[in-house]
Short mmCIF file of C-alpha atoms in Angstrom, two decimals:
data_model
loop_
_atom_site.label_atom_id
_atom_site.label_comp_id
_atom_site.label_asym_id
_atom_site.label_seq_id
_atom_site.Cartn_x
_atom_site.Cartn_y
_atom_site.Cartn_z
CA UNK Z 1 32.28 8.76 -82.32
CA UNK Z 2 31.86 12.35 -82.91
CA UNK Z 3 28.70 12.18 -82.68
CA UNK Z 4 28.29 10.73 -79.76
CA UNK Z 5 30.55 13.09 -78.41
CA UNK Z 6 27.87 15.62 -79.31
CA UNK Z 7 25.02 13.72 -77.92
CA UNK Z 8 26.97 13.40 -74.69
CA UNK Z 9 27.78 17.28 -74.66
CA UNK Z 10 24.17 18.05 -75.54
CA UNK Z 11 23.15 16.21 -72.77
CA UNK Z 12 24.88 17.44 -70.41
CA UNK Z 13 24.22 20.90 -71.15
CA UNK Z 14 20.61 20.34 -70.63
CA UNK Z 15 21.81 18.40 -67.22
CA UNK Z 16 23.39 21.51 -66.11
CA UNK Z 17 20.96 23.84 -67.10
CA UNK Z 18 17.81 22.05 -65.37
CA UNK Z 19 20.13 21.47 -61.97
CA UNK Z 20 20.80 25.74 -62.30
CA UNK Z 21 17.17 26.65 -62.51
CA UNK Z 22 16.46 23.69 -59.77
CA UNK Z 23 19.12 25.13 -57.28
CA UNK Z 24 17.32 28.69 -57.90
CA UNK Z 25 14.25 27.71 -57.52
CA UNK Z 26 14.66 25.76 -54.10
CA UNK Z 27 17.02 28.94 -53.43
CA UNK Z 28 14.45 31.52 -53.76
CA UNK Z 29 11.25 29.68 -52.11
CA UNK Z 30 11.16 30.75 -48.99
CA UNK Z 31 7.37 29.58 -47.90
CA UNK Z 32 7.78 25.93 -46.21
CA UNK Z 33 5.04 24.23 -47.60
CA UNK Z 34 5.52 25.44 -51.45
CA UNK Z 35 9.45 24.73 -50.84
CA UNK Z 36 8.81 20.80 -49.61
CA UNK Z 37 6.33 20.46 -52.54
CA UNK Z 38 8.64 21.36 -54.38
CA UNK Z 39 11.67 19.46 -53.42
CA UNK Z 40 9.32 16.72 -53.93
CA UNK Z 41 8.22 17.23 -57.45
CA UNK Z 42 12.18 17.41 -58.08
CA UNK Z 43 13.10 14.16 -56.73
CA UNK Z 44 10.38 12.16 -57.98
CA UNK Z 45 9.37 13.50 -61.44
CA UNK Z 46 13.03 14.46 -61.79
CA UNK Z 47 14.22 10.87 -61.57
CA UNK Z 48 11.10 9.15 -62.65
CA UNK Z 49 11.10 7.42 -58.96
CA UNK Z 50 7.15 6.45 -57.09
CA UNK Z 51 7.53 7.86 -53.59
CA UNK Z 52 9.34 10.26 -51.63
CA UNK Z 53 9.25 10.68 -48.30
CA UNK Z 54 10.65 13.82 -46.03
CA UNK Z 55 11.68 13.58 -42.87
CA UNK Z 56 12.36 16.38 -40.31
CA UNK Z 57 14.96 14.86 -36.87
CA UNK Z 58 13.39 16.04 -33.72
CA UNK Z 59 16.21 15.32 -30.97
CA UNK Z 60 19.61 13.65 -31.89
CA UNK Z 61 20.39 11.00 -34.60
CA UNK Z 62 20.62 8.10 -32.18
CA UNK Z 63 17.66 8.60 -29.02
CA UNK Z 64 15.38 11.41 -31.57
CA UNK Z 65 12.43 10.57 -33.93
CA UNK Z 66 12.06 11.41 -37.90
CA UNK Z 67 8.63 12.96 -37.80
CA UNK Z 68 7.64 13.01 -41.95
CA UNK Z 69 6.72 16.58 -43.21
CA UNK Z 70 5.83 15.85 -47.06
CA UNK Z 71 4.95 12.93 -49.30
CA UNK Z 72 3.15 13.31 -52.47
CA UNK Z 73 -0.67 14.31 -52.27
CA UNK Z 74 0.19 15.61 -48.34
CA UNK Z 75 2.09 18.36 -46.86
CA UNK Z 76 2.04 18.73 -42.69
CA UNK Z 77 4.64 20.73 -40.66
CA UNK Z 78 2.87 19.04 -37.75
CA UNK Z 79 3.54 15.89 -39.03
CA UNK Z 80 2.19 13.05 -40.63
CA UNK Z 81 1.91 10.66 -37.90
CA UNK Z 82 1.47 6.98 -39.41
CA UNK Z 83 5.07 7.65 -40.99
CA UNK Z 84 6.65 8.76 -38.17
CA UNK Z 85 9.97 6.92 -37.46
CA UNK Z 86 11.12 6.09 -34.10
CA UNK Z 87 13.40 3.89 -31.87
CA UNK Z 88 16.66 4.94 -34.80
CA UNK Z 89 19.28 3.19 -33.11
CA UNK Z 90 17.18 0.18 -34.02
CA UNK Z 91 17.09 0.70 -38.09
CA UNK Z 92 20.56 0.30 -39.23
CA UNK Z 93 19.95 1.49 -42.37
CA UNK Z 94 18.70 4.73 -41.09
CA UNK Z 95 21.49 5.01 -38.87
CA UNK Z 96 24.01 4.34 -41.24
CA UNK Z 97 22.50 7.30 -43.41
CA UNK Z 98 22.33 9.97 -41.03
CA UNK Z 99 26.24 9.10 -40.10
CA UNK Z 100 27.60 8.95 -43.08
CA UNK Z 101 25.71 12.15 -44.76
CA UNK Z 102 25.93 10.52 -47.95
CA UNK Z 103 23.56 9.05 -50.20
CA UNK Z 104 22.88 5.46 -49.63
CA UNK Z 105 21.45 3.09 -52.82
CA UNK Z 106 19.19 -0.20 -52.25
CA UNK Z 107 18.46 -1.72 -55.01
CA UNK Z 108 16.58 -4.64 -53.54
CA UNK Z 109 15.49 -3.66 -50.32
CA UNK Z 110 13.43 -6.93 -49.20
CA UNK Z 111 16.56 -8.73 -49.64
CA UNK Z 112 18.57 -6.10 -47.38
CA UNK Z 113 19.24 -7.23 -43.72
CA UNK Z 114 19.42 -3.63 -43.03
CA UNK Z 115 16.16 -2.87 -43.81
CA UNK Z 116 13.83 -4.06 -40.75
CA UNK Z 117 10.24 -5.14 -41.18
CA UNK Z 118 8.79 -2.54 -40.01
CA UNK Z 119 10.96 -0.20 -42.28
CA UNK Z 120 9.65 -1.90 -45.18
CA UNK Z 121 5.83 -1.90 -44.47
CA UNK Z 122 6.05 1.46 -43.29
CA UNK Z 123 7.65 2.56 -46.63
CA UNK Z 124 6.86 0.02 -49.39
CA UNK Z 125 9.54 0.75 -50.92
CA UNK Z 126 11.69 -1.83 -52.76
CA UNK Z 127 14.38 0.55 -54.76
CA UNK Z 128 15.80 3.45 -51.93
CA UNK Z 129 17.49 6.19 -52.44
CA UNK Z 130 18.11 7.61 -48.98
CA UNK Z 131 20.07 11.00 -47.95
CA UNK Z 132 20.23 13.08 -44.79
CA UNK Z 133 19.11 16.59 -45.15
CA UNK Z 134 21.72 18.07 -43.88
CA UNK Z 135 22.96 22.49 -43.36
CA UNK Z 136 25.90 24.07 -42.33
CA UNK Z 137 27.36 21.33 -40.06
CA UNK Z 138 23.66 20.33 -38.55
CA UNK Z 139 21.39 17.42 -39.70
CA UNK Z 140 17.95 18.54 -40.40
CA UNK Z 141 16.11 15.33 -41.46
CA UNK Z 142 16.63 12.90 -43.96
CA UNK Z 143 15.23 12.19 -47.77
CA UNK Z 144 14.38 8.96 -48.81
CA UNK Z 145 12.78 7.99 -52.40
CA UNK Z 146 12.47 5.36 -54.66
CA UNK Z 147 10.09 2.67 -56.30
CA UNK Z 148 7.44 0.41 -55.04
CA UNK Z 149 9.08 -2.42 -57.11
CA UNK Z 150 12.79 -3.01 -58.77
CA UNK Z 151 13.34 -1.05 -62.09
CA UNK Z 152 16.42 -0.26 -63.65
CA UNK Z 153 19.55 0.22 -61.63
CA UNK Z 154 20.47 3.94 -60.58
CA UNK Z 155 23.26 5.09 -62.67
CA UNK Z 156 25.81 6.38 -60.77
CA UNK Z 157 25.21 10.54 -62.48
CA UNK Z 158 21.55 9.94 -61.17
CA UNK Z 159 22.67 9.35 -57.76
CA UNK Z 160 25.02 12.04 -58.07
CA UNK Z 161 22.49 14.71 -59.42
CA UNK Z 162 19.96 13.35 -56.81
CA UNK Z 163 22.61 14.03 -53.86
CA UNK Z 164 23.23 17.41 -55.15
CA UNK Z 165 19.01 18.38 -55.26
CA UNK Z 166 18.95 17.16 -51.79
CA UNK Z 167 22.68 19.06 -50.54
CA UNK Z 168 20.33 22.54 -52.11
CA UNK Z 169 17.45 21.15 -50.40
CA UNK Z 170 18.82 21.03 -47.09
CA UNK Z 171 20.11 24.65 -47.90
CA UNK Z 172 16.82 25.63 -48.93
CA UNK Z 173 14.90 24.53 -45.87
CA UNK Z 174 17.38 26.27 -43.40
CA UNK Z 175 16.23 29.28 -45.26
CA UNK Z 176 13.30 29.10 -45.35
CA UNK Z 177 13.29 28.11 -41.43
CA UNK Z 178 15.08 31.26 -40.48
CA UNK Z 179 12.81 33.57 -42.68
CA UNK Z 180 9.40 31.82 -40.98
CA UNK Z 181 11.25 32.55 -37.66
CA UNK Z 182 12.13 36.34 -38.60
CA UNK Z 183 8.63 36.87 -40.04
CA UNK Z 184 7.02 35.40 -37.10
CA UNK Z 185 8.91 38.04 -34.78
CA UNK Z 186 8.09 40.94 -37.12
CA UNK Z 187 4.40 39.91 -36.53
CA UNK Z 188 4.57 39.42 -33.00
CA UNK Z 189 4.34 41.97 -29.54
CA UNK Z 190 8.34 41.95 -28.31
CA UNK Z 191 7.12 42.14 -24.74
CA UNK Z 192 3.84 40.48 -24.94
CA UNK Z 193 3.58 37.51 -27.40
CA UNK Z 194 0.01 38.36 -28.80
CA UNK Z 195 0.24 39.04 -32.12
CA UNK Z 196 0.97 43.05 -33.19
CA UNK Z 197 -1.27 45.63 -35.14
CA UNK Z 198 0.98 44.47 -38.36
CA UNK Z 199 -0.84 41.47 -38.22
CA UNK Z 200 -3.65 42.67 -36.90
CA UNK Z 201 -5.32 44.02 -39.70
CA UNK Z 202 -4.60 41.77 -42.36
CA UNK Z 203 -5.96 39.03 -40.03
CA UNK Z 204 -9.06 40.87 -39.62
CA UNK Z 205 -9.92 41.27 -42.95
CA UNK Z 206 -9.33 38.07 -44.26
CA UNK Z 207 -11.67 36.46 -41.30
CA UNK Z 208 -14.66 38.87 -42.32
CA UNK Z 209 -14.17 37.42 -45.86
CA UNK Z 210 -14.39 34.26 -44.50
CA UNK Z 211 -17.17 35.35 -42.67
CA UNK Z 212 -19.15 36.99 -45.68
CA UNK Z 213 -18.20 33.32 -47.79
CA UNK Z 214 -19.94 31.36 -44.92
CA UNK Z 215 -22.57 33.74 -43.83
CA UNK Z 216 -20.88 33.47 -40.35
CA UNK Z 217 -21.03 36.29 -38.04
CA UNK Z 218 -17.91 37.67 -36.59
CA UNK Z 219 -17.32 39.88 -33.38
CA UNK Z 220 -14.52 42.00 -32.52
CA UNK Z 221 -13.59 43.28 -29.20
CA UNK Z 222 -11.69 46.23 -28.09
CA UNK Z 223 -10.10 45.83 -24.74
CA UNK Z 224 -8.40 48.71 -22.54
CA UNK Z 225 -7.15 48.29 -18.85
CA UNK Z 226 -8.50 50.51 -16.95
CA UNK Z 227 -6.31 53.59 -14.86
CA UNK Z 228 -2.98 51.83 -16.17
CA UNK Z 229 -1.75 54.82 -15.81
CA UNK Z 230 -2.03 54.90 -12.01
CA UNK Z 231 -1.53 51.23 -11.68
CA UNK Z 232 2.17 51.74 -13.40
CA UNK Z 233 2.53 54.69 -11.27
CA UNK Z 234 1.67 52.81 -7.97
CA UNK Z 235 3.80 49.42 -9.09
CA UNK Z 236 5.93 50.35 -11.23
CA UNK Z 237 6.34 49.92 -15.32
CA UNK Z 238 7.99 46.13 -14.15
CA UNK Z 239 4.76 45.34 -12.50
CA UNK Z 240 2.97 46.81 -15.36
CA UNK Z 241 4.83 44.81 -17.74
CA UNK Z 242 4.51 41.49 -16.03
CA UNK Z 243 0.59 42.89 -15.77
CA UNK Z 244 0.23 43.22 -19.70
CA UNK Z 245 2.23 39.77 -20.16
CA UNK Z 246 -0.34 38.15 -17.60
CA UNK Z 247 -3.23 39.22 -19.36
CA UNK Z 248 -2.42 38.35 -22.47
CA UNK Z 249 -1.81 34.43 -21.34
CA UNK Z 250 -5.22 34.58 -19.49
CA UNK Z 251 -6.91 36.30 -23.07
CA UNK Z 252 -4.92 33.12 -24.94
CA UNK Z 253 -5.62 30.64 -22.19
CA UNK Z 254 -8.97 31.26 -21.85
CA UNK Z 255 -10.02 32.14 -26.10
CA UNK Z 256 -10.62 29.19 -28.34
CA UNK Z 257 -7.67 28.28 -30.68
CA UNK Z 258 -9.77 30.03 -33.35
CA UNK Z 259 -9.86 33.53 -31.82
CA UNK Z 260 -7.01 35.97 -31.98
CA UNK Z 261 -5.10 38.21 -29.59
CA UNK Z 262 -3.13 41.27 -30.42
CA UNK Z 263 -2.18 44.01 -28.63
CA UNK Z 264 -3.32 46.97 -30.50
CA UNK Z 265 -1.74 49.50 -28.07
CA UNK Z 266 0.08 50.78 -25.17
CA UNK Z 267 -2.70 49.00 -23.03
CA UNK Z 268 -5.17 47.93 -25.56
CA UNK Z 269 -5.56 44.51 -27.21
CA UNK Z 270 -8.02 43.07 -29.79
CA UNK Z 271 -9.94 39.97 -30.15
CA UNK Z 272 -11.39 38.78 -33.20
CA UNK Z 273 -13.97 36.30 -32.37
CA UNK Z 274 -14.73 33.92 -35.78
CA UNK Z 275 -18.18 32.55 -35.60
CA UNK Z 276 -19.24 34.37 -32.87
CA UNK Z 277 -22.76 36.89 -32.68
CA UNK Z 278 -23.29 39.49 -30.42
CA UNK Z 279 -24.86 37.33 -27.40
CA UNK Z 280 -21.71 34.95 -27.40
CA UNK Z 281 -19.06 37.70 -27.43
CA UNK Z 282 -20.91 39.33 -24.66
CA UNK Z 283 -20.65 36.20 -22.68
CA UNK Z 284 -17.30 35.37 -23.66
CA UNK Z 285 -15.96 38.96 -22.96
CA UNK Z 286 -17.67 39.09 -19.62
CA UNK Z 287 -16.34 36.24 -18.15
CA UNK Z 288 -12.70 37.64 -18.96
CA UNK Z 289 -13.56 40.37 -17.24
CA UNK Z 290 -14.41 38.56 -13.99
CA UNK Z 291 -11.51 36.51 -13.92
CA UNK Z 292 -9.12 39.64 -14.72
CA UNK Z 293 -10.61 41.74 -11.76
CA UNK Z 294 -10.17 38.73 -9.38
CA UNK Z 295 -7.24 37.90 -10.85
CA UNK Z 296 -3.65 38.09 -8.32
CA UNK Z 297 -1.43 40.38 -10.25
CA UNK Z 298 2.49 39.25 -9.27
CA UNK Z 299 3.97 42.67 -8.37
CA UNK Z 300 0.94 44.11 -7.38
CA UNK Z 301 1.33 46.36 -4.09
CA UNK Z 302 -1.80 48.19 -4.21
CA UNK Z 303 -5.27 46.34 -2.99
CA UNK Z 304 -7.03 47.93 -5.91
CA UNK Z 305 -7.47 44.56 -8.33
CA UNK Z 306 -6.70 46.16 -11.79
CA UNK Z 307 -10.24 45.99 -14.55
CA UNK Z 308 -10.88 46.38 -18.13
CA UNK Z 309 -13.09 47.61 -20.18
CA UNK Z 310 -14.10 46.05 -23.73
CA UNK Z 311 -16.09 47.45 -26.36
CA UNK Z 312 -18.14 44.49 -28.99
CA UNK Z 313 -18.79 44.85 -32.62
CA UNK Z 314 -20.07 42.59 -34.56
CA UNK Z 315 -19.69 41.85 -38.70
CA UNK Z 316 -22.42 42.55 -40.56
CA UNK Z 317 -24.81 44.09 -38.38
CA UNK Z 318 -22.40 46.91 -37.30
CA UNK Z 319 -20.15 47.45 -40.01
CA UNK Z 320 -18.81 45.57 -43.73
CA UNK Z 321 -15.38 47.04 -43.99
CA UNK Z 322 -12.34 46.00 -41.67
CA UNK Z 323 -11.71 50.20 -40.18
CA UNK Z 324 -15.54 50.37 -39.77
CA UNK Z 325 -15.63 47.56 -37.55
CA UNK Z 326 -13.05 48.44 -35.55
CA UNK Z 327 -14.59 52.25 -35.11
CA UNK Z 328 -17.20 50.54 -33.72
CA UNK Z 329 -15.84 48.62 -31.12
CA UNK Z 330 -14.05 51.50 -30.26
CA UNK Z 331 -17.21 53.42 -29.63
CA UNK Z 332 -18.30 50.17 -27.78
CA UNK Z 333 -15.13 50.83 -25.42
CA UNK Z 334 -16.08 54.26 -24.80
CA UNK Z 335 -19.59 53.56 -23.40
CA UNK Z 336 -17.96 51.33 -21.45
CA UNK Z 337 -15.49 54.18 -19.67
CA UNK Z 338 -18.59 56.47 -20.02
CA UNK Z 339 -20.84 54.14 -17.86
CA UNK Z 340 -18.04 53.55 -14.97
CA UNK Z 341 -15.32 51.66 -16.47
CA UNK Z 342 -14.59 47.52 -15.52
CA UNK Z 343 -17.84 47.15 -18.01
CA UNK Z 344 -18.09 45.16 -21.62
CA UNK Z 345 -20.67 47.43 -24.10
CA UNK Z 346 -22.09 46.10 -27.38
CA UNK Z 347 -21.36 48.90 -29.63
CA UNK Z 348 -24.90 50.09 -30.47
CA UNK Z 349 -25.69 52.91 -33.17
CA UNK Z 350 -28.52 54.86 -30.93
CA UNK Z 351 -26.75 54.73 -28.14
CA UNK Z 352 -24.70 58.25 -27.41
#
């Protein structure tokens, strides 16, 4: 009896001590994608189980959908769309998990009149374990694991220790929600939207290595509007404001998904153009300029259309380092005030 007394107390020791370095490492993972793979390692290795599956709720628990974020071999914030969930009201066994907010066992789940059809295709699962994720009095999604055929009943400490991973998981993910939404402010313009010169230059850099992998040119352009000065003077710093926040939709609006927009200054912003040579930029650069100086400015009193300038580099022909390209296009901009302003230059070494 004594010893297996000991066993037991060994055992549990090394229970305790895997579910501490568990809760810290959900705790401390604060990058979305590493945090859900991980969560997922934990409740399938952990417990020896086939498949997990999580789900984030988009709308309420009765009318919303589960769109699923992670299973093993694929991560997507997005969503992985053949496993979404819809039309809840109509799986009772869903329902009954995201009301309850505990964890619900079946053991034999074609043999369930809970589980619909559809449930069970979608799944192919035949042992669930399901649990909504769940933080500080909100439901974030739900967790649902188990094994493509019936093993071994789940003790009741495994469904115990497998609520608790998911109670820290739901913790976890809050976390690591708030951080992505206080890192994506810190890298963003407060008045504009367009990204900020904090994330400006990282971004540049790691888009010329790409760049220098694929052989790929890259452009960058340097924009400036032109007499802001007197426009904010004439307006007002509202109508200049609403000006800036304008332009920056039409620069977003108009740019391929692939390009970025930051405002590098007072009245400046940048464009890195991926994939893009000298000719293209030109093209793309000039167009934006035609539809800014037709464009109808709301607040605008004066009948003078505002303009902007742009200066082009390009990666490699004009520079191989991050500053250098930049310089460059900055030169580019200053031909372009030099020869009259409302004009897009290609930054070119002879030139004065």
């Amino acid at each position: 009896k004594l010893e297996k007394k000991s066993k037991e107390i060994t055992l549990l020791k090394k229970q305790t001590s895997n579910h501490a370095e568990i809760t810290q490492s959900l705790l401390t993972t604060f990058d979305l994608n590493k945090l859900l793979a991980l969560i997922l390692e934990n409740l399938t290795k952990g417990f020896n189980l086939d498949n997990a599956y999580i789900y984030n709720l988009e709308g309420s628990e009765t009318t919303g959908i589960l769109r699923c974020v992670a299973t093993p071999g694929v991560i997507s914030l997005k969503g992985i769309d053949r496993l979404t969930i819809s039309f809840l009201e109509e799986e009772e066994i869903i329902s009954l998990t995201l009301k309850n907010h505990l964890p619900l066992v079946i053991e034999e789940a074609g043999k369930d009149k809970r589980c619909s059809p559809g449930l069970l295709k979608l799944l192919r699962l035949e042992q669930m374990l399901l649990q909504t994720l769940y933080a500080h009095g909100k439901i974030l999604g739900l967790v649902i694991a188990g094994n493509n055929q019936k093993k071994e009943n789940l003790t009741p400490e495994e469904v115990e220790r497998f609520s608790t991973i998911v109670n820290q998981a739901g913790i976890a993910l809050e976390n690591a929600q708030f951080y992505e939404k206080i890192q994506e402010l810190t890298l963003h313009d407060e008045l504009t939207g367009a990204y900020n010169y904090r994330y400006f230059y990282p971004k540049l850099r790691e888009e010329m290595r790409l760049a220098s992998r694929y052989r790929q040119p890259l452009s960058l352009a340097i924009i400036d509007l032109d007499d802001f000065k007197r426009y904010n003077d004439t307006n007002g710093h509202l109508a200049g404001d609403s000006a800036l926040k304008q332009i920056t939709q039409i620069l977003v609006n108009r740019l391929r998904k692939t390009d970025v927009v930051a405002r590098y200054g007072g009245e400046e912003f940048a464009v890195i153009l991926p994939v893009t040579n000298r000719e293209g930029a030109k093209k793309i650069l000039e167009d934006l300029r035609k539809e800014i100086e037709n464009y109808p400015f709301s607040g605008q009193e004066t009948s003078k259309n505002l303009t902007i300038s742009a200066g082009i580099s390009t990666y490699p022909y004009d520079a191989r380092e991050a500053r250098e390209l930049v310089e460059a296009a900055d030169k580019g901009l200053y031909q372009a005030k030099n020869k009259g302003k409302n004009q897009i230059c290609v930054y070119s070494q002879t030139s004065p």
